[in-house]
Each structure stands twice: as C-alpha cells, then as structure tokens.
PDB file of C-alpha atoms and ligand atoms in Angstrom:
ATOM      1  CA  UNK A  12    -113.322 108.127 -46.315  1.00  0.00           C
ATOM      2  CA  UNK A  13    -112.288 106.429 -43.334  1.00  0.00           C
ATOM      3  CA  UNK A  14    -109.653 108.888 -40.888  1.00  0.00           C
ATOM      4  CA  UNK A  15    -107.199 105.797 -41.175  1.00  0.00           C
ATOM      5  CA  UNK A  16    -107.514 105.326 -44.972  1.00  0.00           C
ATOM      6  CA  UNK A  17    -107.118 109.379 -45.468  1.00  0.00           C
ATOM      7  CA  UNK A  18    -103.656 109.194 -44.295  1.00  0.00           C
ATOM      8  CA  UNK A  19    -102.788 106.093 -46.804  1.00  0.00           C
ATOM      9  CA  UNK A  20    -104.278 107.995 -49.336  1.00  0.00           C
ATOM     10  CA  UNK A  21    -102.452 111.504 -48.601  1.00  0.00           C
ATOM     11  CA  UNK A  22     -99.280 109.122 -47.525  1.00  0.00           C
ATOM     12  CA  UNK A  23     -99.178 107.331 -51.018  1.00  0.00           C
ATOM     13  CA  UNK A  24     -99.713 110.745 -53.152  1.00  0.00           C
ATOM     14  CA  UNK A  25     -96.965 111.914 -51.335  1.00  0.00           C
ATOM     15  CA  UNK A  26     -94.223 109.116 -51.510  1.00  0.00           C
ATOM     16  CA  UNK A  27     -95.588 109.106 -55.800  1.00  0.00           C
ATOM     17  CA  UNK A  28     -94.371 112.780 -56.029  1.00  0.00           C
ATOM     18  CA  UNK A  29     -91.400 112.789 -53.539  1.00  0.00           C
ATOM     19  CA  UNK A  30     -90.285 109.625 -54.421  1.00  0.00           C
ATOM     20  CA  UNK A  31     -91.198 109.125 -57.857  1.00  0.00           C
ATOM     21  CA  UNK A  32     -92.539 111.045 -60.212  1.00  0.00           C
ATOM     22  CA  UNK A  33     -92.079 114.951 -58.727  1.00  0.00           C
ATOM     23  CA  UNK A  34     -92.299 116.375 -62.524  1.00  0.00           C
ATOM     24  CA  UNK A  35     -95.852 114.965 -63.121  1.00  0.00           C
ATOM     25  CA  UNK A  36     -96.459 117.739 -60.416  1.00  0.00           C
ATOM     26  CA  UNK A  37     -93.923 120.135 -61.389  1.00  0.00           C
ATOM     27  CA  UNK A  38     -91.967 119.536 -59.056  1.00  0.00           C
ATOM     28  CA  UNK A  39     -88.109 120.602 -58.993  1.00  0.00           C
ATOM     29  CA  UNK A  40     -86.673 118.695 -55.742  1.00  0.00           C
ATOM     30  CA  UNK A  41     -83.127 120.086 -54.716  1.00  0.00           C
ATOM     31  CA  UNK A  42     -80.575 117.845 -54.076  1.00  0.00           C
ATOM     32  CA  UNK A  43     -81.362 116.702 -50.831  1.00  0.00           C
ATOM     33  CA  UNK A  44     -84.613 115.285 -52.295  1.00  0.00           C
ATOM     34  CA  UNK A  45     -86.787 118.745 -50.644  1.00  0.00           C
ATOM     35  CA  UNK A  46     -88.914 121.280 -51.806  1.00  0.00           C
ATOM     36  CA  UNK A  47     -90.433 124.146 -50.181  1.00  0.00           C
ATOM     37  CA  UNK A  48     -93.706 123.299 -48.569  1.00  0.00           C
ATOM     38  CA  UNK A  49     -95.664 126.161 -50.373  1.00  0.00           C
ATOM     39  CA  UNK A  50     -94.599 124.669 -53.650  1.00  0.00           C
ATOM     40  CA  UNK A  51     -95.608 121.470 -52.631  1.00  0.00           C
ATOM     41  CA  UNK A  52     -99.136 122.287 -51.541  1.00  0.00           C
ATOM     42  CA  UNK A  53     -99.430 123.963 -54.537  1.00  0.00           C
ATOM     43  CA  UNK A  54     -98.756 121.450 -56.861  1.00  0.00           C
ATOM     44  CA  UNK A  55    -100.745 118.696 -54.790  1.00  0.00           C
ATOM     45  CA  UNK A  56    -103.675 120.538 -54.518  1.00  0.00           C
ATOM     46  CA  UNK A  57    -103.437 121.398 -58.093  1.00  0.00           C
ATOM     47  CA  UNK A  58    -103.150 118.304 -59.333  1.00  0.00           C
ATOM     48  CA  UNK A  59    -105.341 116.246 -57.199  1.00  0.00           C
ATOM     49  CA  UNK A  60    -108.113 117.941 -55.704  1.00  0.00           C
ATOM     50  CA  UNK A  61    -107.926 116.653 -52.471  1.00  0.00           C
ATOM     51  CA  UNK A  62    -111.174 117.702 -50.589  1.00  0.00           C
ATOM     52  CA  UNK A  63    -110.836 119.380 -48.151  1.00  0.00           C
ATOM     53  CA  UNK A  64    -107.378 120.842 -49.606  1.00  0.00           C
ATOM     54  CA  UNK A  65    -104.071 119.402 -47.964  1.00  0.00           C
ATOM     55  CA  UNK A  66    -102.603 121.672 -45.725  1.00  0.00           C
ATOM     56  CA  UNK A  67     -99.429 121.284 -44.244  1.00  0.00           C
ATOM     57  CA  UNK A  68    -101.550 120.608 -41.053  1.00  0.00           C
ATOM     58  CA  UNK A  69    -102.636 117.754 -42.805  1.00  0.00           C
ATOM     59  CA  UNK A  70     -99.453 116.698 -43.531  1.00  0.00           C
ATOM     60  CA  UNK A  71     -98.051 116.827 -40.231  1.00  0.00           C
ATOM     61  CA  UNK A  72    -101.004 114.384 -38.751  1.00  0.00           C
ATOM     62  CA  UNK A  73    -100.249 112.225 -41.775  1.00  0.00           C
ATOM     63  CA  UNK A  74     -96.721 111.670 -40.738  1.00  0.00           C
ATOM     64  CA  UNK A  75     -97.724 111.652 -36.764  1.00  0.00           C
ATOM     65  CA  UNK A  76    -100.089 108.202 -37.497  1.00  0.00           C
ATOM     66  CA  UNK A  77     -97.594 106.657 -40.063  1.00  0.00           C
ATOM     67  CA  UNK A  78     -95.502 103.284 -38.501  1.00  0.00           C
ATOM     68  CA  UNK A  79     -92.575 104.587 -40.454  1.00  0.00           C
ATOM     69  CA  UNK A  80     -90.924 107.526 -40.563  1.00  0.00           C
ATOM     70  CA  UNK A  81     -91.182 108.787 -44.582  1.00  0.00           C
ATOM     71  CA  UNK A  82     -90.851 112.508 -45.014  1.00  0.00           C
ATOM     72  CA  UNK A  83     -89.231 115.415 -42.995  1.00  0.00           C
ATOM     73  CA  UNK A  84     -89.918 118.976 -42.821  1.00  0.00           C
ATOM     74  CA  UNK A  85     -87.407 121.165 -42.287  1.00  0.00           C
ATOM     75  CA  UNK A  86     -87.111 124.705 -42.757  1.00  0.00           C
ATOM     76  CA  UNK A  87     -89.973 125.285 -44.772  1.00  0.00           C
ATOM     77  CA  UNK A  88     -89.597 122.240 -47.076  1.00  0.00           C
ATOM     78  CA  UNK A  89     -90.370 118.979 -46.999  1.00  0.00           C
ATOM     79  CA  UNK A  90     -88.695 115.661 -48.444  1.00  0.00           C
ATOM     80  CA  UNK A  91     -89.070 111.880 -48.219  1.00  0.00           C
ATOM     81  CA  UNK A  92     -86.187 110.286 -46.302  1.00  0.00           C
ATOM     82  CA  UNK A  93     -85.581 106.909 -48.385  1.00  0.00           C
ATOM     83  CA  UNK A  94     -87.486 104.996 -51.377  1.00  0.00           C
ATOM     84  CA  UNK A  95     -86.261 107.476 -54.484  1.00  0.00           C
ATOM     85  CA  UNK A  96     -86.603 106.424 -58.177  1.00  0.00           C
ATOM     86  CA  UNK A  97     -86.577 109.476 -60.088  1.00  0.00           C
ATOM     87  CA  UNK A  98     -83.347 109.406 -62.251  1.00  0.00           C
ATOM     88  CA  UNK A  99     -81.137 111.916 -60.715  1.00  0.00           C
ATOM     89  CA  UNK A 100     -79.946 110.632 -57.581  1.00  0.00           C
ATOM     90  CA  UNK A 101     -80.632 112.643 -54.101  1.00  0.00           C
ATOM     91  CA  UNK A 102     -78.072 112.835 -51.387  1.00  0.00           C
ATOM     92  CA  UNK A 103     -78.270 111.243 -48.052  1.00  0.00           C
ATOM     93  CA  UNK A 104     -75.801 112.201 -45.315  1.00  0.00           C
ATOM     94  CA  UNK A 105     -73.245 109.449 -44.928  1.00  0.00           C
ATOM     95  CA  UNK A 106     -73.239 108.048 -41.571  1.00  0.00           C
ATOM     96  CA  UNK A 107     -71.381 105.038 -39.545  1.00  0.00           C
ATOM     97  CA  UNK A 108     -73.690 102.165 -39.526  1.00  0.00           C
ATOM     98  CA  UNK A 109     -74.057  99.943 -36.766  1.00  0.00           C
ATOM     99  CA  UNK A 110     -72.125  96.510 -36.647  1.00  0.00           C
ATOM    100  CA  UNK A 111     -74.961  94.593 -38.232  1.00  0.00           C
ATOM    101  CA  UNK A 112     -77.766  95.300 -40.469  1.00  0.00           C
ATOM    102  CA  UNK A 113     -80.530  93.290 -41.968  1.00  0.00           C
ATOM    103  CA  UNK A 114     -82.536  92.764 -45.558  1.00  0.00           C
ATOM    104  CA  UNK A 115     -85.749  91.406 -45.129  1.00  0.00           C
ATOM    105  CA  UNK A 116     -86.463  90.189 -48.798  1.00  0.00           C
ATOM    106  CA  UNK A 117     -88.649  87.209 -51.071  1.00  0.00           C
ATOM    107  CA  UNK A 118     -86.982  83.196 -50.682  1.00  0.00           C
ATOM    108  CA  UNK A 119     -87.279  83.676 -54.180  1.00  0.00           C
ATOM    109  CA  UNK A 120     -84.286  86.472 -54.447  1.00  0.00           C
ATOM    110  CA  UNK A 121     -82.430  85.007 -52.689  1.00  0.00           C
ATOM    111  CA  UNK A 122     -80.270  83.495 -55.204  1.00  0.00           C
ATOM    112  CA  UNK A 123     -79.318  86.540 -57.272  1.00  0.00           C
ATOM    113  CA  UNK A 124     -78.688  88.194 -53.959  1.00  0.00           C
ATOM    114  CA  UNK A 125     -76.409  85.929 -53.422  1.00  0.00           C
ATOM    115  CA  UNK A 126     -74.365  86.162 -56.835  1.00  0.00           C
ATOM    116  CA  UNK A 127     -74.681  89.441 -57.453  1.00  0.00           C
ATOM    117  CA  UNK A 128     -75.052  90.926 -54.092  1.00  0.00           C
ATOM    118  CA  UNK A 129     -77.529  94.100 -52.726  1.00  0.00           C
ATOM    119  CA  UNK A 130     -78.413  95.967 -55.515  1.00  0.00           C
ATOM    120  CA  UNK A 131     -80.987  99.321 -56.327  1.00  0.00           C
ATOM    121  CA  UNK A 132     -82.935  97.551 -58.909  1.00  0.00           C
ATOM    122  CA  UNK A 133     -86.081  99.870 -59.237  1.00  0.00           C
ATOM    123  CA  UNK A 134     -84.572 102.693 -56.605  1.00  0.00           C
ATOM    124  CA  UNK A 135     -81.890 105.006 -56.464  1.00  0.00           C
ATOM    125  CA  UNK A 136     -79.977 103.283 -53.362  1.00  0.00           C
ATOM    126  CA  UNK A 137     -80.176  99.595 -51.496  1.00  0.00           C
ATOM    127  CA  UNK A 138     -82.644  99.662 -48.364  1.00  0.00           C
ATOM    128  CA  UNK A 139     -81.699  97.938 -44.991  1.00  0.00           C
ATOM    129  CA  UNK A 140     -82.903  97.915 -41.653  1.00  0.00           C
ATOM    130  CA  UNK A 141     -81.394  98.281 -38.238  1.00  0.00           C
ATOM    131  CA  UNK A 142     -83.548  95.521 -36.504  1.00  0.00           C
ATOM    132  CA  UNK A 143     -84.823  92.549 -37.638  1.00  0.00           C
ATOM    133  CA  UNK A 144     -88.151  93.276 -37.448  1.00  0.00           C
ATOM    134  CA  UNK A 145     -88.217  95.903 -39.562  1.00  0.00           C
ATOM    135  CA  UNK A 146     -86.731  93.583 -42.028  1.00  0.00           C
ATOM    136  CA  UNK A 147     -88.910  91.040 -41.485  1.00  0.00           C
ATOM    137  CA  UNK A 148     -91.790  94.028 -42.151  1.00  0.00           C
ATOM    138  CA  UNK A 149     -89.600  94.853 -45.201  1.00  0.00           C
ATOM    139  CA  UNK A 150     -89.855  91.319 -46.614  1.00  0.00           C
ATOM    140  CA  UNK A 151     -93.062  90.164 -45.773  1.00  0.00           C
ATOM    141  CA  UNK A 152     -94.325  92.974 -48.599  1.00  0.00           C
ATOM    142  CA  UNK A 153     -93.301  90.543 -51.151  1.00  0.00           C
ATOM    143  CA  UNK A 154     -92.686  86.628 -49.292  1.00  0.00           C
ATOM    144  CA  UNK A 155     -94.885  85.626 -46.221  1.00  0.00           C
ATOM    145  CA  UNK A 156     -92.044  83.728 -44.997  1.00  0.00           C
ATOM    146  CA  UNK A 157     -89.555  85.812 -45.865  1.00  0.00           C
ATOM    147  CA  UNK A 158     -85.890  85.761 -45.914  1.00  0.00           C
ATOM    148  CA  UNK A 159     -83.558  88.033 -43.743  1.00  0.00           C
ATOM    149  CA  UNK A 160     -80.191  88.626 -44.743  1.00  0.00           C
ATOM    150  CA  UNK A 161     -77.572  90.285 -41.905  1.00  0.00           C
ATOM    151  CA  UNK A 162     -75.114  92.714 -43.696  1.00  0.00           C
ATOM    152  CA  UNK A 163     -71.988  92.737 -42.112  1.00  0.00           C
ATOM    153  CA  UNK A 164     -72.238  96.472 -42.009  1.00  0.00           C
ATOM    154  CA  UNK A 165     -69.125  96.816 -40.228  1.00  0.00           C
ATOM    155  CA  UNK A 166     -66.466  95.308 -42.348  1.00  0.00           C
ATOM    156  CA  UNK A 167     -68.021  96.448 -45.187  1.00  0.00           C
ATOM    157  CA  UNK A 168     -67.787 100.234 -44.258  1.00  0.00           C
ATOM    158  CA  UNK A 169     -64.259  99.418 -43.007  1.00  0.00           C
ATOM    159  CA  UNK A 170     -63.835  98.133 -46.635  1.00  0.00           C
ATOM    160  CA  UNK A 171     -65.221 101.526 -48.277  1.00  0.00           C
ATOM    161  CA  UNK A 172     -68.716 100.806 -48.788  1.00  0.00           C
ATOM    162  CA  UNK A 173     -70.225 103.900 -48.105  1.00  0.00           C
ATOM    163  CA  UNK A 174     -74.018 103.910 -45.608  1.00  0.00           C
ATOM    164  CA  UNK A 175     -76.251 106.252 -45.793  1.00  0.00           C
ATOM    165  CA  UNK A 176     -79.351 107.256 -43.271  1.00  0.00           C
ATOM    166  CA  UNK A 177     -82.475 107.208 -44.185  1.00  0.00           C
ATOM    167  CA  UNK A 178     -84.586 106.968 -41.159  1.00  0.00           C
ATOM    168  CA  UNK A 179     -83.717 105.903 -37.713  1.00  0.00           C
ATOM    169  CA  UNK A 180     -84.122 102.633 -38.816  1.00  0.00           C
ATOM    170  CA  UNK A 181     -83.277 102.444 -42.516  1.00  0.00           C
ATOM    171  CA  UNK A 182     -80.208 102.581 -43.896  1.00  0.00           C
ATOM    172  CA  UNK A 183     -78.959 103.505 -47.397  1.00  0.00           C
ATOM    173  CA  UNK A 184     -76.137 101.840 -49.635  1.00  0.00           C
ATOM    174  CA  UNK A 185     -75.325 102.118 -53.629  1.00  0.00           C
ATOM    175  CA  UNK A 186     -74.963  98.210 -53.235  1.00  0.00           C
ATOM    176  CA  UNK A 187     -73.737  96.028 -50.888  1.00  0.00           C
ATOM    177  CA  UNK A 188     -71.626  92.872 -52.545  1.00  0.00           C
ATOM    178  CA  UNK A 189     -72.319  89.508 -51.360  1.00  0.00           C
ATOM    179  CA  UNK A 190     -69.187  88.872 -49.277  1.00  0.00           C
ATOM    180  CA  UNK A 191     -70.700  90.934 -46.633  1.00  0.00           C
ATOM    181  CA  UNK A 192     -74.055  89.017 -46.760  1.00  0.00           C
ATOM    182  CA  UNK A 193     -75.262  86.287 -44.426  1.00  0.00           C
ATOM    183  CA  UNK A 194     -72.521  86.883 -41.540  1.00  0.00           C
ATOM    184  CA  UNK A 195     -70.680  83.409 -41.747  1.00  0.00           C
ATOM    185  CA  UNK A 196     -72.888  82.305 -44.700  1.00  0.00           C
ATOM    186  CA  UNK A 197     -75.819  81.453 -42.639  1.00  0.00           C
ATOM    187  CA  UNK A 198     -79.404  82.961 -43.497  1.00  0.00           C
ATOM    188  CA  UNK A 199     -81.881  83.108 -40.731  1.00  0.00           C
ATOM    189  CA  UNK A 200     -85.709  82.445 -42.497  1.00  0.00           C
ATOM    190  CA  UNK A 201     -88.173  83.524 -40.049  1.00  0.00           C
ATOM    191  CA  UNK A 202     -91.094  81.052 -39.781  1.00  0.00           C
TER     192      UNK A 202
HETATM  193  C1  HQG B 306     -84.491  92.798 -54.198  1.00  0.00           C
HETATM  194  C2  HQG B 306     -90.578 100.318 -48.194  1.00  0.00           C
HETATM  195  C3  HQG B 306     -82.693  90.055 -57.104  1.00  0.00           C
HETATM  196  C4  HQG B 306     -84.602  93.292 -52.778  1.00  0.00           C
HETATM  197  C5  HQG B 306     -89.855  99.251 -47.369  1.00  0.00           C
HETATM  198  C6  HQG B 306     -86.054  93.764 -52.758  1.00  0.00           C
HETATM  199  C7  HQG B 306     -88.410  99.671 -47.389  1.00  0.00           C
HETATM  200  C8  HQG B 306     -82.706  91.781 -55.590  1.00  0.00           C
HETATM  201  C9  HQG B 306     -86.300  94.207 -54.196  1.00  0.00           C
HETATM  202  C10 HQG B 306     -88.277 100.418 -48.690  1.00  0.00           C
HETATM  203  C11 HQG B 306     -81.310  91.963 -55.753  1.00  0.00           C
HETATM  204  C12 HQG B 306     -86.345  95.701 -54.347  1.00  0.00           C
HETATM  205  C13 HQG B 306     -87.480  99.618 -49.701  1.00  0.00           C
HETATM  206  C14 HQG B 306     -80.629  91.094 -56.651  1.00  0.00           C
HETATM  207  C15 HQG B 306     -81.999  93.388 -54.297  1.00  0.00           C
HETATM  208  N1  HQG B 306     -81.366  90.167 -57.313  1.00  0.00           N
HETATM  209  N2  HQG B 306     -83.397  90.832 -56.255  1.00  0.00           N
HETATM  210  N3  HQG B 306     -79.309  91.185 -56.859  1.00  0.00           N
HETATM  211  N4  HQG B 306     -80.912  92.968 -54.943  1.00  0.00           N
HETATM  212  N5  HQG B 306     -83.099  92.681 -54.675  1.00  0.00           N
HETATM  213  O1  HQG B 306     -89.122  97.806 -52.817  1.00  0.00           O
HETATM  214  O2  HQG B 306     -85.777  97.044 -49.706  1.00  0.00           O
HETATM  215  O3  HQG B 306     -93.349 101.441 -46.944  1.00  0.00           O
HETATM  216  O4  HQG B 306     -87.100  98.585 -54.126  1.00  0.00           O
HETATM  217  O5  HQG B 306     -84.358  92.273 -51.844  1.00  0.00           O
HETATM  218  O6  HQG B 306     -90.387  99.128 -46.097  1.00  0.00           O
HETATM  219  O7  HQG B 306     -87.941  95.888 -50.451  1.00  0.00           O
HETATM  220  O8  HQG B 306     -92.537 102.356 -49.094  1.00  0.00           O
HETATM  221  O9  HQG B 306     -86.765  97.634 -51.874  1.00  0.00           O
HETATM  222  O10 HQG B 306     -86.934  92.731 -52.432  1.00  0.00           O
HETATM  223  O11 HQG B 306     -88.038 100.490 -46.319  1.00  0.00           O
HETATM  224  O12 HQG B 306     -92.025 103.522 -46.957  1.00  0.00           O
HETATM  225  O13 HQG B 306     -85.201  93.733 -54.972  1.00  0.00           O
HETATM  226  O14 HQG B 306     -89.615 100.635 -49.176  1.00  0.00           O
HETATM  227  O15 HQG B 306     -90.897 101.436 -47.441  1.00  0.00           O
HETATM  228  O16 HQG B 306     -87.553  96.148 -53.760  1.00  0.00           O
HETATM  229  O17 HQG B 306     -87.981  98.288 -49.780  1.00  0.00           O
HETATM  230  P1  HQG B 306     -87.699  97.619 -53.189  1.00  0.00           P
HETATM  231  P2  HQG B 306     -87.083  97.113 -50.406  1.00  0.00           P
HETATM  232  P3  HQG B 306     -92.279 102.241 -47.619  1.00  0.00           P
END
C-alpha cells in the first residue's frame, strides 16, 4: 500500500471507532470523547490486523500528514475532536466564536436549511467552519458547486446559542436556527 493511502486507511479506522462505532472495538470513550492510548492500540490491533501493528508512532505520522486536524492526544489518551455519532453525546469546551462563521453544504439543502435551520442530522452536534474555504472543502463532499451559508455567530451566541470548538477551524453547535443564517439573507454560491 501506497505511504499516502496508509494514512487514509489508518485515518478512516480511526474516525469509525472514535467517531462512530467505539463498542464494535470495545471501546468505552469518557466523556470528553478519549480513551487511553494503550486501550486503543489494543483494541485496533485486535480487531483489524493492521500489518505491521499500529503503534502510537504510527498514529502520530498519521495525524502529522492529515489536511485537518481530527484526533488529539493528550495525556496518554487519544480522542477525535469533531464528527461524533455514537448516541451518548461527548463534551466539547464551549468557547466564544468569532463574528462570522460559515456552512459549506449541497444547493440541494438548502431549502430545509432554510426552514428548519442548522441541524445534527446523522452527528451529535452542527459542524461550521471559520473560513470559507474550509466550508467550501466542507461542501464540495456532497455539491461541486456548493452552497456556503455565513452564521451570524455573533448574535447568535449573544442570543444563547451555545459554540463549541472542535478544531482550530471547526466549530460545534446543537443547532443553529435560521434567523442567524445568510447574514442579511444573502447566500454566496461559489462558482
Ligand atoms: C446538512 C467532515 C437538510 C448539512 C467535514 C450537511 C466536516 C441539513 C449534512 C465534518 C439540515 C450533514 C462535518 C437541514 C444540516 N436540512 N440538510 N435542516 N441541517 N443539513 O457530514 O457539516 O473529513 O454530518 O448541511 O469536513 O457536512 O470527516 O456534516 O450537508 O468538518 O474529518 O446535513 O465532517 O470532516 O452532513 O461535515 P455531515 P458536515 P472529516
């Protein structure tokens, strides 16, 4: 296997048992989403045979070649920072967003956006970015001309929506309604 298509690989069996499905492994995550780092190797290599056997090493050059910034290890343990679907919902430390944040998503959302506003739907929390072309990244997974909302991040934390950090440049909500969507109704659709 390719060096570049390793990392995908390793990458993507991580985010399934971080993000997803930690008891097909299991896998008890705390709270904050972690799990000691000898627990996880464990049940990795256990489950997948992996050849040669991840290492935390491993792990580590995974997440130095990723263009995003999924996991963190800290103290021993290791987590994903955004992207849960499990059931129980982990904590994110609550944060001041800036002014404006984005939503890169499909044309063809955009109308229940709209109505119903920002919601989870498959995930435990709402996923924005803090630049636009990280949204534009965002929605191009599902739209090759996709559509990028601006959250009016601001008022909307003002108003008691509550933000959450994920990564420097993703940011977490439980939902976000539509009156703070589209800053002064307009919707920019990159070309
Ligand atoms: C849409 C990836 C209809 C929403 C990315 C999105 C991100 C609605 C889709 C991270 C809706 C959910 C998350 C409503 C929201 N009606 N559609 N009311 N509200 N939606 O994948 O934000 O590479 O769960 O617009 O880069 O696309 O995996 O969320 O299109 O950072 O690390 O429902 O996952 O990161 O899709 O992506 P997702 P997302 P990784």
């Amino acid at each position: 296997m390719a060096e570049d298509n390793r990392y995908v690989y390793i990458s993507r069996k991580m985010s399934y048992a971080l993000r997803h499905n930690p008891e097909k492994y299991g896998l008890e995550l705390a709270q904050d989403g972690s799990v000691e780092m000898e627990t996880f190797l464990r049940a990795m290599n256990g489950m997948h045979h992996f050849d040669p056997p991840l290492t935390e090493a491993m792990i580590r050059e995974v997440m130095a070649h990723a263009e995003k910034q999924r996991f963190a290890i800290e103290d021993g343990r290791i987590r994903a920072l955004y992207g849960h679907s499990f059931q129980i919902k982990v904590d994110h430390k609550e944060a001041m967003p800036p002014a404006v944040l984005y939503h890169g998503t499909a044309r063809r959302f955009l109308d229940s956006i709209m109505e119903k506003g920002l919601l989870p739907m498959g995930r435990q929390y709402v996923h924005m970015s803090a630049d636009i072309e990280t949204a534009e990244q965002v929605g191009r997974r599902r739209d090759n001309r996709p559509a990028i909302l601006t959250i009016d991040a601001e008022k909307a934390a003002a108003e008691g929506i509550k933000f959450y950090i994920g990564n420097d440049k993703v940011w977490l909500a439980d939902q976000v309604p539509p009156r703070y969507l589209g800053r002064s109704g307009e919707i920019v659709i990159v070309a």
